[in-house]
Amino acid sequence: MCRYRSCHSIEGELFFNHLNKISYCSMVTPDGGQPLLYENYNGELIDWDLFFSKKEEHIQLMKQGGSLEACKNCTWIREDNWKNFKKRFNYILLNTWVKCNLQCIYCKNHNNNYILDNTKEYDLLPVFKDMLDKNLIDKDTKIDFAGGESTLDKHFNEILNLFIDANISNININSNCTIFSNGILNGLKNGYITLITSIDSGDRKTFKKIKQKDLWTQLWANIKKYQSVLNQENLSALKLKFIIVPSVNDSKIQILKFLLKSKQYKIKSTILNVDMHWICENENDKKTMLKVINLTRFYIFICKLIKLEFYVSAHIEDLIKRFNLKYKDSQIDIEFIY
């Protein structure tokens, strides 16, 4: 352990994104920056000695009071006692595809021609085999599948099975659950994965408005199948998410219906998030910012009342931190989310 200014992403994370870039993290700073390590990446094997040498340079810069240009003004940088992971990753985020069978109104992938034209799918299977051979990934590494719809990636099952065969049991999969996956079912049954699905609504009408597809019945049928293979030890492995979309589902009644529906289907764990693209574009909308914070309080209150596990996304934490920095006359108690 050593005390200095840094962040959890720089210390031990890796992010493969859909625009053929590799970064420490998926967060975009208030100034619009992101610390890129590689650009024009297409799945080739990585020189890990060079990678960790570059990482050590960045950490030394932080120790001297500086930071990467992209990390300036990031609210996640803090002085703390940091564990030296050396040549190992404790978290890897996969976000290398944008294909999806839904068209969520808050998603920028399906209506952004630049993203659609410039996303090139590539096979990370050889890269992960190399990382496992070099012990850069071990049973304690958390693997996060994002997207797009994870199950539509043509390499999804191969990569998932590679991690499971390596006895990596901290695998997080984001899926909209409108497409049933035997790979996900088996992973849940054997206790290797956590499944997160964003429902973002408490009724069929709002779901259709947000997702732009009427798959409400199919979604809940699949959730029922996934929930049925869980045991008492891993009931929290299936998590349902509600993303607040201002002017669309930002009401207490929608959150209440969502939580009661979750309880009806014997879901143990839920997550609250907010449309991060809206936050980036409307950070001066003080009224709606406060509304999101108050809805977060309501969500936590109801979860406690009906005995549901709850998680509040880092994006909401970031919103509150930025709000407090921008409006110092209106301090919000960030401790309420814990």
Tab-separated table of C-alpha atoms in Angstrom:
chain	number	residue	atom	x	y	z
A	1	MET	CA	0.000	0.000	0.000
A	2	CYS	CA	1.177	3.507	-0.812
A	3	ARG	CA	-0.698	6.801	-0.381
A	4	TYR	CA	-0.973	9.183	-3.350
A	5	ARG	CA	-3.471	10.705	-5.801
A	6	SER	CA	-4.906	8.226	-8.272
A	7	CYS	CA	-8.162	6.439	-9.174
A	8	HIS	CA	-9.412	2.848	-9.223
A	9	SER	CA	-9.381	2.747	-13.043
A	10	ILE	CA	-5.727	3.720	-13.476
A	11	GLU	CA	-4.703	1.328	-10.716
A	12	GLY	CA	-6.093	-1.897	-12.132
A	13	GLU	CA	-8.672	-1.610	-14.918
A	14	LEU	CA	-8.848	-2.099	-18.686
A	15	PHE	CA	-11.536	-0.913	-21.096
A	16	PHE	CA	-11.968	-2.214	-24.658
A	17	ASN	CA	-14.396	0.114	-26.400
A	18	HIS	CA	-16.444	-0.097	-29.587
A	19	LEU	CA	-14.438	2.526	-31.497
A	20	ASN	CA	-11.306	0.380	-31.551
A	21	LYS	CA	-9.737	2.083	-28.562
A	22	ILE	CA	-8.330	0.843	-25.268
A	23	SER	CA	-8.518	2.980	-22.153
A	24	TYR	CA	-8.232	2.711	-18.390
A	25	CYS	CA	-11.850	3.645	-17.880
A	26	SER	CA	-15.228	4.257	-19.498
A	27	MET	CA	-15.913	7.519	-17.661
A	28	VAL	CA	-15.760	10.801	-19.554
A	29	THR	CA	-14.440	13.672	-17.433
A	30	PRO	CA	-16.278	17.010	-17.064
A	31	ASP	CA	-13.911	18.420	-19.713
A	32	GLY	CA	-14.818	15.627	-22.136
A	33	GLY	CA	-11.575	13.727	-21.811
A	34	GLN	CA	-10.793	10.029	-21.655
A	35	PRO	CA	-7.337	8.543	-21.004
A	36	LEU	CA	-6.675	6.519	-24.177
A	37	LEU	CA	-3.883	3.950	-24.246
A	38	TYR	CA	-4.332	2.551	-27.751
A	39	GLU	CA	-6.210	3.770	-30.822
A	40	ASN	CA	-6.987	1.923	-34.062
A	41	TYR	CA	-6.949	-1.346	-32.140
A	42	ASN	CA	-8.321	-4.423	-33.951
A	43	GLY	CA	-7.763	-7.330	-31.590
A	44	GLU	CA	-4.024	-7.849	-32.108
A	45	LEU	CA	-1.919	-9.240	-29.243
A	46	ILE	CA	-0.685	-6.531	-26.885
A	47	ASP	CA	2.874	-5.878	-25.738
A	48	TRP	CA	2.091	-6.060	-22.020
A	49	ASP	CA	5.576	-4.996	-20.902
A	50	LEU	CA	5.114	-1.764	-22.855
A	51	PHE	CA	1.580	-1.384	-21.506
A	52	PHE	CA	2.584	-1.650	-17.844
A	53	SER	CA	5.586	0.586	-18.427
A	54	LYS	CA	3.235	3.271	-19.734
A	55	LYS	CA	0.894	2.703	-16.789
A	56	GLU	CA	3.766	3.153	-14.302
A	57	GLU	CA	4.666	6.457	-15.983
A	58	HIS	CA	1.097	7.675	-15.444
A	59	ILE	CA	1.119	6.613	-11.790
A	60	GLN	CA	4.439	8.391	-11.191
A	61	LEU	CA	2.934	11.525	-12.740
A	62	MET	CA	0.020	11.310	-10.280
A	63	LYS	CA	2.418	10.826	-7.354
A	64	GLN	CA	4.171	14.057	-8.360
A	65	GLY	CA	0.874	15.972	-8.251
A	66	GLY	CA	0.170	15.932	-11.965
A	67	SER	CA	-2.259	13.967	-14.119
A	68	LEU	CA	-2.951	12.996	-17.692
A	69	GLU	CA	-4.559	15.799	-19.668
A	70	ALA	CA	-7.695	13.664	-20.099
A	71	CYS	CA	-7.959	13.098	-16.336
A	72	LYS	CA	-7.904	16.745	-15.263
A	73	ASN	CA	-10.933	17.748	-13.172
A	74	CYS	CA	-12.132	14.135	-12.910
A	75	THR	CA	-14.136	13.719	-9.690
A	76	TRP	CA	-12.893	10.139	-9.207
A	77	ILE	CA	-9.242	11.084	-8.640
A	78	ARG	CA	-8.516	11.080	-4.932
A	79	GLU	CA	-5.681	10.696	-2.460
A	80	ASP	CA	-5.845	7.237	-0.942
A	81	ASN	CA	-3.859	4.160	0.012
A	82	TRP	CA	-3.569	2.258	-3.285
A	83	LYS	CA	-2.802	-1.421	-3.679
A	84	ASN	CA	-0.164	-2.148	-6.293
A	85	PHE	CA	-1.682	-4.686	-8.701
A	86	LYS	CA	1.582	-4.841	-10.660
A	87	LYS	CA	1.003	-6.903	-13.812
A	88	ARG	CA	-2.587	-7.923	-13.181
A	89	PHE	CA	-6.055	-6.525	-13.832
A	90	ASN	CA	-8.792	-6.516	-11.231
A	91	TYR	CA	-11.456	-5.315	-13.700
A	92	ILE	CA	-11.958	-5.584	-17.487
A	93	LEU	CA	-14.812	-3.950	-19.409
A	94	LEU	CA	-15.750	-5.304	-22.850
A	95	ASN	CA	-17.707	-2.906	-25.016
A	96	THR	CA	-16.545	-3.781	-28.519
A	97	TRP	CA	-19.878	-4.101	-30.341
A	98	VAL	CA	-22.977	-1.940	-30.820
A	99	LYS	CA	-25.473	-4.355	-32.385
A	100	CYS	CA	-28.795	-4.547	-30.576
A	101	ASN	CA	-32.345	-5.715	-31.249
A	102	LEU	CA	-33.787	-2.741	-29.344
A	103	GLN	CA	-33.551	1.004	-29.939
A	104	CYS	CA	-33.531	2.539	-26.465
A	105	ILE	CA	-34.143	6.269	-26.731
A	106	TYR	CA	-31.222	7.076	-24.414
A	107	CYS	CA	-28.727	4.965	-26.396
A	108	LYS	CA	-26.533	6.910	-28.811
A	109	ASN	CA	-25.356	3.844	-30.741
A	110	HIS	CA	-28.326	3.107	-32.962
A	111	ASN	CA	-28.847	6.675	-34.223
A	112	ASN	CA	-25.237	7.807	-34.498
A	113	ASN	CA	-23.891	7.254	-38.007
A	114	TYR	CA	-20.305	7.874	-36.889
A	115	ILE	CA	-20.492	5.056	-34.334
A	116	LEU	CA	-22.310	2.709	-36.725
A	117	ASP	CA	-19.880	3.398	-39.577
A	118	ASN	CA	-16.721	3.209	-37.490
A	119	THR	CA	-17.402	0.245	-35.222
A	120	LYS	CA	-15.522	-2.811	-36.422
A	121	GLU	CA	-16.082	-6.028	-34.511
A	122	TYR	CA	-12.933	-7.964	-33.727
A	123	ASP	CA	-12.130	-11.220	-31.981
A	124	LEU	CA	-10.654	-10.810	-28.481
A	125	LEU	CA	-10.489	-14.556	-27.826
A	126	PRO	CA	-6.726	-14.830	-28.651
A	127	VAL	CA	-6.031	-11.745	-26.516
A	128	PHE	CA	-7.776	-13.207	-23.484
A	129	LYS	CA	-6.041	-16.561	-23.972
A	130	ASP	CA	-2.741	-14.660	-23.947
A	131	MET	CA	-3.741	-12.724	-20.819
A	132	LEU	CA	-4.707	-15.934	-19.012
A	133	ASP	CA	-1.420	-17.579	-20.031
A	134	LYS	CA	0.482	-14.596	-18.603
A	135	ASN	CA	-1.633	-14.535	-15.387
A	136	LEU	CA	-2.857	-10.994	-16.107
A	137	ILE	CA	-6.359	-12.278	-15.373
A	138	ASP	CA	-7.140	-14.582	-12.459
A	139	LYS	CA	-10.144	-15.866	-10.508
A	140	ASP	CA	-10.455	-12.527	-8.677
A	141	THR	CA	-10.667	-10.418	-11.857
A	142	LYS	CA	-14.103	-8.996	-12.574
A	143	ILE	CA	-15.154	-9.263	-16.229
A	144	ASP	CA	-17.917	-6.962	-17.507
A	145	PHE	CA	-19.755	-7.583	-20.806
A	146	ALA	CA	-21.437	-4.433	-22.104
A	147	GLY	CA	-22.613	-3.460	-25.587
A	148	GLY	CA	-24.924	-3.290	-27.620
A	149	GLU	CA	-26.694	-6.491	-26.769
A	150	SER	CA	-24.024	-8.832	-25.407
A	151	THR	CA	-25.564	-12.031	-26.744
A	152	LEU	CA	-25.481	-10.717	-30.339
A	153	ASP	CA	-21.686	-10.582	-30.407
A	154	LYS	CA	-20.588	-13.562	-32.502
A	155	HIS	CA	-17.731	-14.324	-30.078
A	156	PHE	CA	-19.885	-14.059	-26.931
A	157	ASN	CA	-20.240	-17.754	-26.079
A	158	GLU	CA	-16.599	-18.590	-26.852
A	159	ILE	CA	-15.280	-15.785	-24.633
A	160	LEU	CA	-17.784	-16.563	-21.864
A	161	ASN	CA	-16.820	-20.262	-21.888
A	162	LEU	CA	-13.099	-19.371	-21.881
A	163	PHE	CA	-13.525	-17.389	-18.656
A	164	ILE	CA	-15.730	-20.032	-17.046
A	165	ASP	CA	-13.246	-22.803	-17.963
A	166	ALA	CA	-10.545	-20.674	-16.284
A	167	ASN	CA	-12.680	-20.700	-13.118
A	168	ILE	CA	-13.367	-16.968	-13.270
A	169	SER	CA	-16.621	-16.596	-11.398
A	170	ASN	CA	-16.959	-12.817	-11.197
A	171	ILE	CA	-18.460	-12.284	-14.658
A	172	ASN	CA	-21.013	-9.531	-15.179
A	173	ILE	CA	-23.223	-9.609	-18.275
A	174	ASN	CA	-25.420	-6.743	-19.439
A	175	SER	CA	-28.277	-8.064	-21.571
A	176	ASN	CA	-31.733	-6.709	-22.369
A	177	CYS	CA	-33.107	-10.238	-21.740
A	178	THR	CA	-35.487	-10.127	-24.710
A	179	ILE	CA	-33.274	-12.786	-26.344
A	180	PHE	CA	-32.973	-15.997	-24.334
A	181	SER	CA	-29.418	-17.345	-23.909
A	182	ASN	CA	-28.554	-20.876	-22.784
A	183	GLY	CA	-25.018	-19.647	-22.075
A	184	ILE	CA	-26.377	-17.111	-19.590
A	185	LEU	CA	-28.766	-19.683	-18.093
A	186	ASN	CA	-25.923	-22.157	-17.469
A	187	GLY	CA	-23.675	-19.400	-16.069
A	188	LEU	CA	-26.392	-18.364	-13.612
A	189	LYS	CA	-27.164	-21.955	-12.661
A	190	ASN	CA	-23.507	-22.720	-11.905
A	191	GLY	CA	-22.867	-19.464	-10.063
A	192	TYR	CA	-20.319	-17.958	-12.459
A	193	ILE	CA	-22.143	-14.851	-13.657
A	194	THR	CA	-24.219	-11.881	-12.611
A	195	LEU	CA	-26.848	-10.737	-15.098
A	196	ILE	CA	-28.007	-7.120	-15.309
A	197	THR	CA	-30.929	-6.036	-17.465
A	198	SER	CA	-32.237	-2.486	-17.867
A	199	ILE	CA	-36.040	-2.402	-17.807
A	200	ASP	CA	-36.363	1.329	-17.081
A	201	SER	CA	-40.131	1.195	-16.646
A	202	GLY	CA	-42.962	-0.069	-14.503
A	203	ASP	CA	-45.430	-0.881	-17.260
A	204	ARG	CA	-45.653	-2.082	-20.846
A	205	LYS	CA	-46.537	1.337	-22.305
A	206	THR	CA	-43.483	3.101	-20.870
A	207	PHE	CA	-41.244	0.135	-21.745
A	208	LYS	CA	-42.346	0.329	-25.391
A	209	LYS	CA	-41.797	4.097	-25.442
A	210	ILE	CA	-38.221	3.736	-24.174
A	211	LYS	CA	-37.173	0.556	-25.988
A	212	GLN	CA	-39.199	1.255	-29.168
A	213	LYS	CA	-40.093	-2.457	-29.323
A	214	ASP	CA	-43.087	-4.202	-27.721
A	215	LEU	CA	-41.239	-7.085	-26.037
A	216	TRP	CA	-42.534	-6.575	-22.478
A	217	THR	CA	-44.131	-10.036	-22.198
A	218	GLN	CA	-41.123	-11.816	-23.739
A	219	LEU	CA	-38.751	-9.968	-21.396
A	220	TRP	CA	-40.527	-11.088	-18.235
A	221	ALA	CA	-40.898	-14.659	-19.516
A	222	ASN	CA	-37.096	-14.842	-19.918
A	223	ILE	CA	-36.489	-13.218	-16.532
A	224	LYS	CA	-38.706	-15.892	-14.978
A	225	LYS	CA	-36.593	-18.657	-16.622
A	226	TYR	CA	-33.327	-17.083	-15.447
A	227	GLN	CA	-34.638	-16.554	-11.918
A	228	SER	CA	-35.807	-20.172	-11.688
A	229	VAL	CA	-32.240	-21.589	-11.811
A	230	LEU	CA	-30.927	-19.427	-8.969
A	231	ASN	CA	-30.454	-20.882	-5.499
A	232	GLN	CA	-30.514	-19.254	-2.079
A	233	GLU	CA	-26.793	-18.474	-2.265
A	234	ASN	CA	-26.914	-16.507	-5.544
A	235	LEU	CA	-30.361	-14.876	-5.669
A	236	SER	CA	-28.613	-11.526	-6.153
A	237	ALA	CA	-27.008	-12.747	-9.398
A	238	LEU	CA	-29.987	-11.428	-11.383
A	239	LYS	CA	-30.260	-7.656	-11.080
A	240	LEU	CA	-32.901	-5.434	-12.694
A	241	LYS	CA	-32.011	-1.840	-13.534
A	242	PHE	CA	-34.035	1.351	-13.813
A	243	ILE	CA	-32.382	4.150	-15.818
A	244	ILE	CA	-33.974	7.536	-15.155
A	245	VAL	CA	-34.735	9.313	-18.432
A	246	PRO	CA	-35.839	12.888	-17.682
A	247	SER	CA	-39.294	13.780	-19.090
A	248	VAL	CA	-39.943	10.114	-19.984
A	249	ASN	CA	-39.973	7.908	-16.878
A	250	ASP	CA	-38.861	10.332	-14.162
A	251	SER	CA	-41.771	9.763	-11.780
A	252	LYS	CA	-42.232	8.073	-8.438
A	253	ILE	CA	-45.063	5.939	-9.829
A	254	GLN	CA	-42.808	4.419	-12.515
A	255	ILE	CA	-40.118	3.605	-9.959
A	256	LEU	CA	-42.724	2.161	-7.573
A	257	LYS	CA	-44.282	-0.042	-10.301
A	258	PHE	CA	-40.838	-1.239	-11.377
A	259	LEU	CA	-39.844	-2.219	-7.843
A	260	LEU	CA	-43.165	-3.964	-7.129
A	261	LYS	CA	-42.906	-5.895	-10.422
A	262	SER	CA	-39.382	-6.948	-9.447
A	263	LYS	CA	-40.668	-8.162	-6.093
A	264	GLN	CA	-43.483	-10.086	-7.848
A	265	TYR	CA	-40.906	-12.012	-9.914
A	266	LYS	CA	-38.867	-12.832	-6.805
A	267	ILE	CA	-36.004	-10.549	-7.793
A	268	LYS	CA	-33.727	-9.786	-4.869
A	269	SER	CA	-31.527	-7.015	-6.275
A	270	THR	CA	-32.114	-3.779	-8.246
A	271	ILE	CA	-29.998	-0.926	-9.610
A	272	LEU	CA	-30.780	2.753	-10.206
A	273	ASN	CA	-28.986	4.751	-12.892
A	274	VAL	CA	-29.563	7.911	-14.919
A	275	ASP	CA	-29.238	8.681	-18.626
A	276	MET	CA	-25.578	9.756	-18.651
A	277	HIS	CA	-25.838	11.372	-22.089
A	278	TRP	CA	-28.597	13.625	-20.774
A	279	ILE	CA	-26.422	14.500	-17.755
A	280	CYS	CA	-23.496	15.488	-19.977
A	281	GLU	CA	-25.696	17.681	-22.156
A	282	ASN	CA	-27.762	19.290	-19.362
A	283	GLU	CA	-25.452	19.789	-16.412
A	284	ASN	CA	-26.810	23.334	-15.939
A	285	ASP	CA	-30.405	22.104	-15.589
A	286	LYS	CA	-30.441	22.531	-11.830
A	287	LYS	CA	-34.151	21.736	-11.433
A	288	THR	CA	-33.959	18.331	-13.128
A	289	MET	CA	-30.674	17.500	-11.416
A	290	LEU	CA	-32.417	17.960	-8.065
A	291	LYS	CA	-35.355	15.864	-9.282
A	292	VAL	CA	-33.040	12.964	-10.133
A	293	ILE	CA	-31.460	13.205	-6.686
A	294	ASN	CA	-34.901	13.205	-5.011
A	295	LEU	CA	-36.004	10.202	-7.103
A	296	THR	CA	-32.846	8.437	-5.919
A	297	ARG	CA	-33.904	9.046	-2.328
A	298	PHE	CA	-37.399	7.696	-3.115
A	299	TYR	CA	-35.949	4.600	-4.802
A	300	ILE	CA	-33.801	3.846	-1.751
A	301	PHE	CA	-36.776	4.403	0.592
A	302	ILE	CA	-39.034	1.953	-1.291
A	303	CYS	CA	-36.289	-0.675	-1.590
A	304	LYS	CA	-35.765	-0.575	2.149
A	305	LEU	CA	-39.526	-0.695	2.741
A	306	ILE	CA	-40.146	-3.827	0.636
A	307	LYS	CA	-36.755	-5.400	1.442
A	308	LEU	CA	-35.041	-5.247	-1.946
A	309	GLU	CA	-31.285	-4.961	-2.304
A	310	PHE	CA	-30.386	-1.704	-4.024
A	311	TYR	CA	-27.398	-0.247	-5.830
A	312	VAL	CA	-26.964	3.319	-6.992
A	313	SER	CA	-24.872	3.740	-10.136
A	314	ALA	CA	-21.553	5.539	-10.167
A	315	HIS	CA	-23.073	7.942	-12.692
A	316	ILE	CA	-25.519	9.186	-10.043
A	317	GLU	CA	-22.681	9.520	-7.556
A	318	ASP	CA	-20.798	11.498	-10.204
A	319	LEU	CA	-23.881	13.667	-10.826
A	320	ILE	CA	-24.127	14.532	-7.126
A	321	LYS	CA	-20.405	15.300	-6.902
A	322	ARG	CA	-20.532	17.543	-9.969
A	323	PHE	CA	-23.713	19.204	-8.703
A	324	ASN	CA	-22.076	19.984	-5.393
A	325	LEU	CA	-18.997	21.368	-7.134
A	326	LYS	CA	-21.077	23.553	-9.435
A	327	TYR	CA	-23.684	24.738	-6.905
A	328	LYS	CA	-21.790	25.035	-3.664
A	329	ASP	CA	-24.723	26.914	-2.164
A	330	SER	CA	-26.911	23.785	-2.490
A	331	GLN	CA	-24.898	20.968	-0.969
A	332	ILE	CA	-26.418	17.493	-1.308
A	333	ASP	CA	-25.567	14.801	1.220
A	334	ILE	CA	-23.886	12.131	-0.908
A	335	GLU	CA	-23.773	9.780	2.072
A	336	PHE	CA	-27.494	8.989	1.687
A	337	ILE	CA	-26.752	6.539	-1.133
A	338	TYR	CA	-24.778	4.172	1.071
